[in-house]
Tab-separated table of C-alpha atoms and ligand atoms in Angstrom:
chain	number	residue	atom	x	y	z
A	1	MET	CA	5.345	-19.440	-5.290
A	2	THR	CA	8.022	-18.756	-2.698
A	3	ARG	CA	8.893	-20.901	0.342
A	4	GLU	CA	7.104	-19.419	2.901
A	5	LEU	CA	9.997	-19.089	5.204
A	6	ALA	CA	7.580	-19.080	8.112
A	7	ASP	CA	9.977	-20.211	10.857
A	8	GLN	CA	12.809	-18.202	9.704
A	9	GLY	CA	13.797	-14.828	11.063
A	10	PRO	CA	13.118	-11.276	9.361
A	11	GLY	CA	16.762	-10.904	8.477
A	12	THR	CA	16.545	-14.298	6.365
A	13	LYS	CA	13.390	-13.231	5.006
A	14	ALA	CA	14.712	-9.914	3.803
A	15	VAL	CA	17.629	-11.375	2.051
A	16	TRP	CA	15.784	-14.597	0.658
A	17	GLY	CA	12.020	-13.784	0.386
A	18	GLY	CA	10.679	-14.237	-3.190
A	19	GLU	CA	14.179	-14.890	-4.539
A	20	ASP	CA	13.571	-18.275	-5.723
A	21	ASP	CA	10.930	-16.738	-8.067
A	22	ALA	CA	13.937	-15.115	-10.215
A	23	GLU	CA	14.244	-17.878	-12.934
A	24	GLU	CA	16.405	-16.121	-15.421
A	25	GLY	CA	19.644	-17.777	-14.061
A	26	THR	CA	20.927	-14.833	-12.511
A	27	SER	CA	21.845	-14.370	-8.532
A	28	GLN	CA	20.614	-10.774	-8.763
A	29	VAL	CA	17.189	-9.926	-9.772
A	30	PRO	CA	17.238	-8.388	-13.443
A	31	ILE	CA	15.777	-4.993	-14.077
A	32	VAL	CA	13.152	-6.083	-16.690
A	33	GLN	CA	12.720	-2.534	-18.109
A	34	ALA	CA	10.294	-3.287	-20.757
A	35	VAL	CA	6.609	-1.970	-21.332
A	36	ALA	CA	5.613	-5.204	-22.838
A	37	PHE	CA	6.316	-8.819	-23.197
A	38	THR	CA	6.479	-10.775	-26.523
A	39	TYR	CA	4.650	-13.577	-27.814
A	40	ARG	CA	5.566	-15.889	-30.865
A	41	ASP	CA	2.703	-18.201	-29.777
A	42	VAL	CA	-0.489	-16.314	-29.803
A	43	GLY	CA	-2.235	-19.337	-27.841
A	44	ARG	CA	0.364	-18.841	-25.219
A	45	TRP	CA	-0.058	-15.432	-25.086
A	46	GLN	CA	-4.016	-15.503	-24.753
A	47	ASP	CA	-3.434	-17.960	-21.944
A	48	VAL	CA	-1.546	-15.439	-19.941
A	49	ALA	CA	-3.838	-12.655	-20.754
A	50	LEU	CA	-6.625	-14.603	-19.289
A	51	GLY	CA	-4.683	-15.540	-16.264
A	52	ARG	CA	-4.519	-19.483	-17.223
A	53	ARG	CA	-0.810	-19.393	-17.233
A	54	LYS	CA	1.803	-17.381	-15.421
A	55	GLY	CA	3.446	-14.731	-17.362
A	56	HIS	CA	3.577	-10.936	-17.952
A	57	ILE	CA	1.814	-8.798	-20.512
A	58	TYR	CA	2.036	-5.392	-20.030
A	59	SER	CA	4.185	-3.744	-17.084
A	60	ARG	CA	1.379	-1.450	-15.921
A	61	ASN	CA	-0.218	-4.358	-14.849
A	62	THR	CA	2.580	-7.050	-13.833
A	63	ASN	CA	6.253	-7.034	-14.296
A	64	PRO	CA	8.727	-9.472	-12.864
A	65	THR	CA	11.047	-7.054	-11.108
A	66	VAL	CA	8.125	-5.743	-9.603
A	67	ALA	CA	6.573	-9.033	-8.555
A	68	LEU	CA	9.832	-9.919	-6.852
A	69	PHE	CA	9.594	-6.855	-4.773
A	70	GLU	CA	6.022	-7.508	-3.865
A	71	GLU	CA	6.731	-11.066	-2.807
A	72	LYS	CA	9.261	-9.943	-0.436
A	73	VAL	CA	7.303	-7.389	1.248
A	74	ARG	CA	4.441	-10.230	1.427
A	75	VAL	CA	6.853	-12.575	2.922
A	76	LEU	CA	8.075	-9.982	5.456
A	77	GLU	CA	4.494	-9.165	6.551
A	78	GLY	CA	3.467	-12.684	6.346
A	79	ALA	CA	0.676	-11.766	4.480
A	80	GLU	CA	-1.478	-14.094	1.733
A	81	ASP	CA	-0.923	-11.582	-1.002
A	82	ALA	CA	0.701	-8.071	-2.034
A	83	THR	CA	0.486	-5.511	-4.703
A	84	SER	CA	2.482	-2.547	-5.130
A	85	PHE	CA	1.983	0.868	-6.294
A	86	SER	CA	4.097	4.085	-7.806
A	87	SER	CA	4.197	5.730	-4.229
A	88	GLY	CA	2.971	5.388	-0.769
A	89	MET	CA	0.241	7.826	-1.401
A	90	ALA	CA	-0.703	5.698	-4.699
A	91	ALA	CA	-1.188	2.625	-2.112
A	92	ILE	CA	-3.364	4.652	0.248
A	93	SER	CA	-5.524	6.320	-2.418
A	94	ASN	CA	-5.939	3.158	-4.657
A	95	THR	CA	-6.730	1.194	-1.627
A	96	LEU	CA	-9.418	3.544	-0.379
A	97	PHE	CA	-11.222	4.520	-3.681
A	98	ALA	CA	-11.058	0.502	-4.619
A	99	LEU	CA	-12.909	-0.615	-1.212
A	100	LEU	CA	-15.197	2.546	-0.566
A	101	ARG	CA	-18.283	3.315	-2.579
A	102	PRO	CA	-20.639	6.687	-2.017
A	103	GLY	CA	-22.386	6.183	1.248
A	104	SER	CA	-19.378	4.184	2.989
A	105	ARG	CA	-18.142	5.490	6.302
A	106	VAL	CA	-14.542	5.599	7.308
A	107	VAL	CA	-13.269	5.938	10.911
A	108	ALA	CA	-9.604	7.281	11.347
A	109	ALA	CA	-7.408	8.724	13.873
A	110	LYS	CA	-6.779	12.531	13.350
A	111	ASP	CA	-2.968	12.324	13.399
A	112	THR	CA	-2.366	10.752	9.797
A	113	TYR	CA	0.094	11.221	7.379
A	114	GLY	CA	-0.355	14.815	5.585
A	115	GLY	CA	-1.315	13.416	2.288
A	116	THR	CA	-3.756	10.609	3.933
A	117	ASN	CA	-5.404	13.421	5.917
A	118	GLN	CA	-6.031	15.414	2.759
A	119	LEU	CA	-7.765	12.482	0.971
A	120	PHE	CA	-10.092	12.131	4.541
A	121	ARG	CA	-10.592	15.858	4.332
A	122	GLU	CA	-11.239	16.535	0.635
A	123	PHE	CA	-11.361	13.901	-1.742
A	124	LEU	CA	-13.276	11.141	0.074
A	125	PRO	CA	-16.143	13.609	1.233
A	126	ALA	CA	-16.340	15.104	-2.512
A	127	LEU	CA	-17.289	11.383	-3.105
A	128	ASN	CA	-19.983	11.317	-0.496
A	129	ILE	CA	-18.126	9.170	1.770
A	130	GLY	CA	-18.450	9.728	5.506
A	131	VAL	CA	-15.137	10.460	7.124
A	132	LYS	CA	-14.985	10.607	10.811
A	133	LEU	CA	-11.632	11.355	12.376
A	134	CYS	CA	-11.374	10.868	16.091
A	135	GLU	CA	-8.839	11.982	18.755
A	136	THR	CA	-5.844	9.856	18.072
A	137	THR	CA	-5.137	9.181	21.864
A	138	ASP	CA	-8.949	8.398	22.880
A	139	PRO	CA	-9.398	4.515	21.941
A	140	SER	CA	-12.854	4.465	23.619
A	141	ARG	CA	-14.114	7.483	21.306
A	142	ILE	CA	-12.652	5.400	18.090
A	143	GLU	CA	-14.463	2.339	19.626
A	144	ARG	CA	-17.654	4.207	19.820
A	145	GLU	CA	-17.785	5.628	16.427
A	146	VAL	CA	-16.997	2.430	14.754
A	147	ALA	CA	-19.800	0.778	16.428
A	148	GLY	CA	-22.079	3.483	15.078
A	149	GLY	CA	-21.301	2.056	11.680
A	150	CYS	CA	-17.992	1.595	9.520
A	151	ASP	CA	-16.888	0.239	6.738
A	152	VAL	CA	-12.990	0.899	6.982
A	153	LEU	CA	-11.112	1.535	10.055
A	154	TYR	CA	-7.979	3.460	9.010
A	155	LEU	CA	-4.785	3.419	11.460
A	156	GLU	CA	-1.328	4.851	11.334
A	157	THR	CA	0.794	3.724	14.209
A	158	PRO	CA	3.540	5.347	15.395
A	159	THR	CA	1.923	8.557	13.986
A	160	ASN	CA	3.650	11.385	11.833
A	161	PRO	CA	5.090	13.692	13.326
A	162	THR	CA	4.251	13.250	17.279
A	163	LEU	CA	4.622	9.582	17.523
A	164	LYS	CA	1.444	8.562	19.051
A	165	VAL	CA	0.667	5.016	19.470
A	166	LEU	CA	-2.655	3.330	18.555
A	167	ASP	CA	-3.478	-0.013	19.840
A	168	ILE	CA	-3.797	-2.169	16.900
A	169	ALA	CA	-5.660	-5.205	18.571
A	170	ARG	CA	-8.022	-3.712	20.783
A	171	LEU	CA	-9.334	-1.357	17.761
A	172	SER	CA	-9.328	-4.161	15.155
A	173	LYS	CA	-11.212	-6.193	17.343
A	174	ALA	CA	-13.872	-3.314	17.559
A	175	ALA	CA	-13.868	-3.136	14.105
A	176	HIS	CA	-14.394	-6.563	13.501
A	177	ASP	CA	-17.342	-6.444	15.583
A	178	ALA	CA	-18.900	-3.882	13.457
A	179	GLY	CA	-18.110	-5.836	10.087
A	180	ALA	CA	-15.373	-3.040	8.970
A	181	THR	CA	-11.985	-3.774	7.305
A	182	VAL	CA	-9.015	-2.531	9.051
A	183	ILE	CA	-6.149	-0.669	7.218
A	184	THR	CA	-2.862	0.210	8.886
A	185	ASP	CA	0.023	2.138	7.640
A	186	ASN	CA	3.169	0.388	8.912
A	187	THR	CA	5.325	2.970	7.311
A	188	PHE	CA	6.765	4.136	10.525
A	189	ALA	CA	7.459	0.743	12.084
A	190	THR	CA	8.410	-1.759	9.545
A	191	PRO	CA	7.639	-5.348	9.711
A	192	ILE	CA	11.003	-5.568	11.768
A	193	ASN	CA	9.345	-3.567	14.527
A	194	GLN	CA	5.244	-4.193	14.145
A	195	ARG	CA	3.486	-6.835	12.446
A	196	PRO	CA	-0.109	-5.636	11.995
A	197	LEU	CA	-1.594	-8.627	10.391
A	198	ARG	CA	-0.902	-10.823	13.557
A	199	LEU	CA	-2.233	-7.966	15.631
A	200	GLY	CA	-5.570	-8.334	13.992
A	201	SER	CA	-5.511	-5.707	11.190
A	202	ASP	CA	-6.826	-6.992	7.644
A	203	LEU	CA	-4.697	-4.900	5.830
A	204	VAL	CA	-1.049	-3.347	5.930
A	205	ILE	CA	0.323	-0.227	3.664
A	206	HIS	CA	3.888	1.051	3.515
A	207	SER	CA	5.393	4.153	1.799
A	208	ALA	CA	8.216	2.043	0.612
A	209	SER	CA	9.893	5.202	-0.188
A	210	LYS	CA	10.838	5.479	3.582
A	211	PHE	CA	12.231	2.415	5.666
A	212	LEU	CA	11.426	-0.476	3.165
A	213	GLY	CA	13.930	1.034	0.599
A	214	GLY	CA	15.906	2.787	3.306
A	215	HIS	CA	18.066	4.890	0.762
A	216	ALA	CA	15.759	7.674	-0.201
A	217	ASP	CA	16.305	6.889	-3.923
A	218	ALA	CA	12.946	5.517	-5.188
A	219	LEU	CA	9.297	5.871	-4.642
A	220	GLY	CA	7.016	3.230	-3.980
A	221	GLY	CA	4.357	1.809	-2.076
A	222	VAL	CA	2.835	-1.436	-1.147
A	223	LEU	CA	-0.534	-3.170	0.147
A	224	CYS	CA	-0.378	-6.429	1.849
A	225	GLY	CA	-3.502	-8.674	3.204
A	226	PRO	CA	-5.985	-11.422	1.974
A	227	LYS	CA	-6.244	-12.369	-1.655
A	228	GLU	CA	-9.259	-11.498	-2.143
A	229	THR	CA	-8.818	-8.124	-1.028
A	230	VAL	CA	-5.625	-7.321	-2.433
A	231	ARG	CA	-6.817	-8.715	-5.895
A	232	LYS	CA	-9.742	-6.094	-5.533
A	233	VAL	CA	-7.424	-3.285	-5.094
A	234	TYR	CA	-4.906	-4.457	-7.779
A	235	HIS	CA	-7.550	-4.683	-10.519
A	236	TYR	CA	-8.476	-0.667	-9.464
A	237	ARG	CA	-4.457	-0.118	-9.648
A	238	GLU	CA	-4.296	-1.869	-13.158
A	239	ILE	CA	-6.889	0.666	-14.495
A	240	THR	CA	-5.690	3.965	-12.589
A	241	GLY	CA	-2.084	3.067	-13.728
A	242	ALA	CA	-0.461	3.910	-10.565
A	243	ALA	CA	2.195	1.162	-11.300
A	244	LEU	CA	5.746	0.841	-9.877
A	245	ASP	CA	8.521	1.296	-11.988
A	246	PRO	CA	10.812	-1.758	-12.656
A	247	PHE	CA	13.977	0.185	-11.952
A	248	ALA	CA	12.301	1.668	-8.765
A	249	ALA	CA	11.439	-1.888	-7.678
A	250	TYR	CA	15.133	-2.971	-8.144
A	251	LEU	CA	16.539	-0.265	-5.767
A	252	LEU	CA	13.678	-0.975	-3.432
A	253	LEU	CA	14.739	-4.809	-3.283
A	254	ARG	CA	18.368	-3.850	-2.957
A	255	GLY	CA	17.303	-1.689	0.236
A	256	LEU	CA	15.198	-4.322	1.149
A	257	LYS	CA	17.861	-6.944	1.855
A	258	THR	CA	19.447	-4.920	4.634
A	259	LEU	CA	16.064	-3.818	6.203
A	260	GLU	CA	16.590	-5.874	9.459
A	261	ILE	CA	20.141	-4.621	10.321
A	262	ARG	CA	19.107	-0.765	9.371
A	263	VAL	CA	16.221	-1.055	11.248
A	264	GLN	CA	17.831	-2.475	14.453
A	265	ARG	CA	20.665	0.106	14.063
A	266	GLN	CA	18.003	3.205	13.691
A	267	ASN	CA	16.004	1.807	16.657
A	268	GLU	CA	19.102	1.983	18.873
A	269	ASN	CA	20.376	5.193	17.743
A	270	ALA	CA	16.552	6.977	18.015
A	271	MET	CA	16.327	5.266	21.708
A	272	LYS	CA	19.630	6.967	22.674
A	273	ILE	CA	18.948	10.236	21.015
A	274	ALA	CA	15.560	10.405	22.840
A	275	ARG	CA	17.019	9.616	26.065
A	276	HIS	CA	19.657	12.108	25.947
A	277	LEU	CA	17.623	14.996	24.507
A	278	GLU	CA	14.734	14.069	27.198
A	279	GLY	CA	17.563	15.639	29.807
A	280	HIS	CA	18.553	18.389	27.831
A	281	GLY	CA	17.815	22.067	28.936
A	282	GLY	CA	17.221	23.154	25.328
A	283	VAL	CA	14.655	20.973	24.418
A	284	ALA	CA	11.208	21.226	25.625
A	285	ALA	CA	9.745	17.922	24.966
A	286	VAL	CA	10.588	14.844	23.446
A	287	TYR	CA	8.558	12.307	21.461
A	288	TYR	CA	9.575	8.597	21.160
A	289	PRO	CA	7.210	5.443	22.117
A	290	GLY	CA	10.354	3.908	23.741
A	291	LEU	CA	10.368	6.304	26.511
A	292	ARG	CA	8.679	5.364	29.591
A	293	SER	CA	7.611	8.846	29.630
A	294	HIS	CA	5.587	8.506	26.250
A	295	PRO	CA	1.902	8.190	27.260
A	296	GLN	CA	1.116	5.027	25.347
A	297	HIS	CA	4.718	3.557	26.137
A	298	ALA	CA	2.866	0.237	27.396
A	299	VAL	CA	0.729	-0.221	24.233
A	300	ALA	CA	3.868	0.238	22.362
A	301	LYS	CA	5.716	-2.424	24.429
A	302	ARG	CA	3.038	-4.809	23.820
A	303	GLN	CA	2.672	-4.266	20.059
A	304	MET	CA	6.496	-3.531	19.157
A	305	LYS	CA	9.690	-5.184	18.795
A	306	GLY	CA	11.499	-2.003	18.499
A	307	PHE	CA	10.196	1.651	18.510
A	308	GLY	CA	11.480	2.897	15.234
A	309	GLY	CA	14.072	5.132	13.751
A	310	VAL	CA	11.876	8.279	14.151
A	311	LEU	CA	11.567	10.669	16.965
A	312	SER	CA	10.348	14.250	17.445
A	313	PHE	CA	11.498	17.114	19.986
A	314	SER	CA	10.161	20.453	20.333
A	315	LEU	CA	12.962	23.402	21.152
A	316	LYS	CA	12.146	25.906	23.846
A	317	GLY	CA	10.993	28.850	21.305
A	318	ASP	CA	9.028	29.099	18.362
A	319	PHE	CA	9.452	28.371	14.380
A	320	ARG	CA	12.125	31.141	14.382
A	321	LYS	CA	14.199	28.817	16.461
A	322	VAL	CA	13.629	26.105	14.265
A	323	LYS	CA	15.152	28.162	11.148
A	324	ARG	CA	18.106	28.979	13.243
A	325	PHE	CA	18.491	25.541	14.644
A	326	LEU	CA	18.126	23.225	11.543
A	327	PRO	CA	20.979	24.590	9.371
A	328	LYS	CA	23.430	24.040	12.262
A	329	LEU	CA	23.284	20.248	12.342
A	330	ARG	CA	26.095	18.749	10.098
A	331	LEU	CA	24.826	15.009	10.199
A	332	ALA	CA	21.726	15.415	8.735
A	333	HIS	CA	19.581	16.032	5.516
A	334	ARG	CA	17.058	19.156	5.744
A	335	ALA	CA	14.367	17.075	3.574
A	336	ALA	CA	10.784	15.917	3.525
A	337	ASN	CA	11.717	12.336	3.466
A	338	LEU	CA	12.655	9.630	6.538
A	339	GLY	CA	13.611	6.391	7.021
A	340	ALA	CA	17.383	6.625	4.884
A	341	VAL	CA	20.509	5.446	5.976
A	342	GLU	CA	21.257	9.165	6.668
A	343	THR	CA	19.656	10.941	9.367
A	344	THR	CA	17.154	13.359	7.965
A	345	VAL	CA	15.418	16.231	10.208
A	346	GLY	CA	12.305	18.229	9.212
A	347	SER	CA	9.609	20.596	10.450
A	348	PRO	CA	6.227	19.509	10.146
A	349	ALA	CA	5.565	23.046	8.705
A	350	THR	CA	7.729	22.156	5.940
A	351	THR	CA	7.109	18.490	5.364
A	352	SER	CA	4.608	16.351	6.532
A	353	HIS	CA	1.863	19.055	7.385
A	354	VAL	CA	2.786	21.664	4.923
A	355	GLU	CA	-0.871	21.314	3.552
A	356	VAL	CA	-2.100	21.910	6.974
A	357	SER	CA	-2.549	25.668	8.409
A	358	ALA	CA	-0.759	26.693	11.410
A	359	LYS	CA	-3.865	26.765	13.199
A	360	ASP	CA	-4.896	23.374	12.418
A	361	ARG	CA	-1.411	22.234	13.233
A	362	ALA	CA	-1.711	23.888	16.597
A	363	ALA	CA	-5.168	21.823	16.950
A	364	MET	CA	-3.572	18.611	15.992
A	365	GLY	CA	-1.122	19.083	18.873
A	366	ILE	CA	1.865	19.719	16.807
A	367	PRO	CA	4.207	22.502	18.393
A	368	GLU	CA	5.538	24.925	15.652
A	369	ALA	CA	9.146	24.334	16.994
A	370	LEU	CA	8.638	20.715	16.660
A	371	ILE	CA	11.475	18.993	14.789
A	372	ARG	CA	11.014	15.234	13.302
A	373	TYR	CA	14.204	13.605	13.549
A	374	SER	CA	14.681	10.047	11.522
A	375	ALA	CA	17.822	8.722	12.915
A	376	GLY	CA	20.197	7.121	10.077
A	377	ILE	CA	22.538	4.242	10.495
A	378	GLU	CA	25.493	6.492	11.536
A	379	ASN	CA	27.135	5.947	15.054
A	380	ALA	CA	24.845	7.186	17.964
A	381	ARG	CA	27.541	9.042	19.737
A	382	ASP	CA	28.262	11.429	16.746
A	383	LEU	CA	24.665	12.138	16.308
A	384	ILE	CA	24.394	13.330	19.898
A	385	ALA	CA	27.396	15.210	19.728
A	386	ASP	CA	25.976	17.294	16.573
A	387	LEU	CA	22.890	17.654	18.269
A	388	ASP	CA	24.534	19.063	21.137
A	389	GLN	CA	26.726	21.493	19.406
A	390	ALA	CA	23.484	22.703	17.136
A	391	LEU	CA	21.444	23.165	20.639
A	392	ALA	CA	24.329	25.018	22.052
A	393	ALA	CA	24.526	27.190	19.100
A	394	VAL	CA	21.017	28.633	19.277
A	395	ALA	CA	20.818	28.448	23.201
B	1	LIG	C1	5.677	9.243	3.366
B	1	LIG	C2	4.474	8.638	3.976
B	1	LIG	C3	3.147	8.507	3.226
B	1	LIG	C4	3.479	8.802	1.862
B	1	LIG	O1	4.344	7.830	1.118
B	1	LIG	P1	4.956	8.607	-0.487
B	1	LIG	O2	5.616	7.256	-0.783
B	1	LIG	O3	5.627	9.543	-0.166
B	1	LIG	O4	3.881	8.791	-1.265
B	1	LIG	C5	2.174	7.765	3.653
B	1	LIG	N1	2.320	7.412	5.027
B	1	LIG	C6	3.341	7.501	5.737
B	1	LIG	C7	3.116	7.307	7.415
B	1	LIG	C8	4.664	8.369	5.438
B	1	LIG	O5	5.637	8.714	6.072
């Protein structure tokens, strides 16, 4: 078991967390690209298989490279235990399916990630699991629904793509009064900016494909929380088979080492850009929790150390304006991901909410001319100049 590193900063944890588990005598974690592990001693094999002894049997269950990834995220989130998945959606779906039963009831905010929303609207109801989706910015409504019976309260903050902020401490308290388990998707904030477990959430989930890996070259997901709950979800994932690949785990681990400095720069870039765009004539609205004009700025300030690398803004105009604007940007990938070292832009109509109809997007308060902008680690003045020239070109 790793040193807890409890009194050390997140930069130190990102570099050293879990590293003393690597016993193979290499300074960098080996990529153990093997489906299975061999044993000459059958008694020992059986001990490992029965969990009486440390070791690995089959990589769908555990693998040394993958285990180190889990350990590093566990240390960063300050959790008792962690387990990993082949993607963020695998983490979310396996967790929900492992914890819920027919007749269970989930309460969630309306503004969850598109794939998560699909689980709530289509796949959970099909199993006779009740789902109540509430107005994201109405905490008393969420509290009332939770008090009316709830097994899982599902939170995601800041939300995708309009950066709404939910009060994790307040809503967790309401959920615990009702005997519910709180799950928080911390993908947008990262453990550098927000620690949901400290705020009262029971579980925290990440799409590691975003900021944790940070280089947009590997998919992955992770769940952190109390041992008993994480083991229950791990047991389910062993059987569904949504395991993280060792090579992906290696890439994610390599990315994780620079998590703090990347996120700090992305926080700074996003803040500078949000402030700049707020005063720009070509922009209708800017959505960023770090802005004083943000409706939940006070909550964000209380529960976040930094406000994250993602902001959104809407252009004056409709989707045709978006189609003209996006190709003008020189320092941005037009792609569906976020949280990478390169700036990435997208429109909810082509990325996070592509599964949602235009009518439903409007009902969710997502303007058709919205741009989601995930600031990379470039220099802010270059990104601002790039945005300015693109805005001027479509004015
Ligand atoms: C991308 C994302 C997911 C899904 O993660 P994948 O790794 O793409 O499966 C879940 N939640 C949020 C907030 C995301 O941004």
